[in-house]
Coordinates of C-alpha atoms in Angstrom, one line a residue:
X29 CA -11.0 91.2 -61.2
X30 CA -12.3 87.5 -61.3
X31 CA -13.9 88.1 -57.6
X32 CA -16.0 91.0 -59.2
X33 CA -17.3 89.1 -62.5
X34 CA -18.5 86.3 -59.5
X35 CA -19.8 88.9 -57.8
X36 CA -21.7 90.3 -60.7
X37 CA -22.5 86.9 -61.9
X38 CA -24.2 86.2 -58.4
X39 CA -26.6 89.4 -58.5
X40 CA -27.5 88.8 -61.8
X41 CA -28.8 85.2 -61.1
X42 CA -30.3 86.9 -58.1
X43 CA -32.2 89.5 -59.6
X44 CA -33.3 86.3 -62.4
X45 CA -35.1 84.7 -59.7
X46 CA -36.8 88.0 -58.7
X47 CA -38.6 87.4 -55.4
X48 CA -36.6 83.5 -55.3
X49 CA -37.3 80.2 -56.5
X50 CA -39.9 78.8 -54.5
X51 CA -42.1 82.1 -55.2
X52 CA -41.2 81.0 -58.9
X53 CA -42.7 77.8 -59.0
X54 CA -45.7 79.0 -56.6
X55 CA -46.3 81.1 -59.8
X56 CA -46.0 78.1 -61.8
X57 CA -48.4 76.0 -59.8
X58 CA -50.7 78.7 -60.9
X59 CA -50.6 78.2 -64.3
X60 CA -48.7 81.4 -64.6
X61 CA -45.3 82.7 -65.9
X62 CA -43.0 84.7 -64.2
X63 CA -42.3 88.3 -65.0
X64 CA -39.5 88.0 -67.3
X65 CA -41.0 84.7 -68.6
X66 CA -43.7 86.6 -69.9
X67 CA -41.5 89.5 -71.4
X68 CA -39.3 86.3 -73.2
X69 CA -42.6 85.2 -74.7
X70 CA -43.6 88.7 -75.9
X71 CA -40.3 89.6 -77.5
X72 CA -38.1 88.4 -80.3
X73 CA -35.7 85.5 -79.3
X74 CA -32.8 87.1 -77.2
X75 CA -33.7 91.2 -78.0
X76 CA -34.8 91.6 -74.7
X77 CA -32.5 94.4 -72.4
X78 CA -33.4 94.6 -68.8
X79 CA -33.3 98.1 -67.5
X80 CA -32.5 98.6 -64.2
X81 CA -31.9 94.5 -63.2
X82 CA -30.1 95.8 -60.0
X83 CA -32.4 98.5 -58.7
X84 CA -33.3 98.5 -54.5
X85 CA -36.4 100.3 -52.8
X86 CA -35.3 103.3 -50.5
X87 CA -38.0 102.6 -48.0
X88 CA -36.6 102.7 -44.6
X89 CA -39.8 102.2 -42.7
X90 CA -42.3 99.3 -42.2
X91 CA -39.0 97.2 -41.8
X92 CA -38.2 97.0 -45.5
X93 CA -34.5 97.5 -45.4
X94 CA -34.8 93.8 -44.5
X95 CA -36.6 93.4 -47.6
X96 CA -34.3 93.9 -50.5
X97 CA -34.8 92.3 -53.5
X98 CA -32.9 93.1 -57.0
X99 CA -35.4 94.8 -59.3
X100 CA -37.8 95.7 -56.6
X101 CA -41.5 94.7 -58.6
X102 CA -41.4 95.6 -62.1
X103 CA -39.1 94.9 -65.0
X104 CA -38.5 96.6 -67.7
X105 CA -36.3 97.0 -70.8
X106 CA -37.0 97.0 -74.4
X107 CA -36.4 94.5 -77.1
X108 CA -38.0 94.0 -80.6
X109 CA -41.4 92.7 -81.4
X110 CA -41.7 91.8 -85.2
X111 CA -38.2 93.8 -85.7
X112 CA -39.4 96.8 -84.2
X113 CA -38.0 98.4 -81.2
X114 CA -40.5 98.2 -78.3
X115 CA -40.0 99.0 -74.6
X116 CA -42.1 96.8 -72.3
X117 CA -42.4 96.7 -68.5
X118 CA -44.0 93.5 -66.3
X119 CA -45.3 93.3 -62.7
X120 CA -43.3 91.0 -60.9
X121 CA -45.8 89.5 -58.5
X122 CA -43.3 87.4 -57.2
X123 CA -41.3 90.6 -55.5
X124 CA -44.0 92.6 -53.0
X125 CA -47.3 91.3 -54.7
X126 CA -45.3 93.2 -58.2
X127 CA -45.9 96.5 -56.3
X128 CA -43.8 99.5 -57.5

């Protein structure tokens, strides 16, 4: 049982970074927030719910099933805004350009 929470534990900090650190601070250098960064800022403190945090593309052409990265582009969930009950979704440019 304690192998799997580590395992869980792993993917989740894995599908955190979305497309990985170093494509985290490129954003950064930017002047820009990550994905969830910007859903954190939009919602109230800790409401937000990721939906799908573990999804991976189908594609098997191009070379892709190389290219797996949890949450494949977009995240979405729902959290509160104000106390009301919002879903929200955000391009994660740091996966595939935030390509769906």
């Amino acid at each position: 049982m304690k192998e799997r929470m580590e395992e869980l534990e792993d993917a989740r900090a894995r599908a955190k970074l979305g497309g990985g650190a170093a494509k985290n601070s490129e954003q950064h250098s930017r002047g820009k927030m990550t994905a969830r960064e910007r859903i954190e800022a939009l919602v109230d403190l800790d409401s937000f719910v990721e939906i799908d945090r573990y999804a991976l593309h189908q594609t098997r052409d191009f070379g892709m099933m190389d290219k797996r990265i949890l949450g494949d582009g977009v995240v979405t969930g729902y959290g509160k805004i104000n106390g009301r009950q919002v879903y929200v979704f955000s391009h994660d440019f740091t996966v595939f350009g935030g390509s769906l």
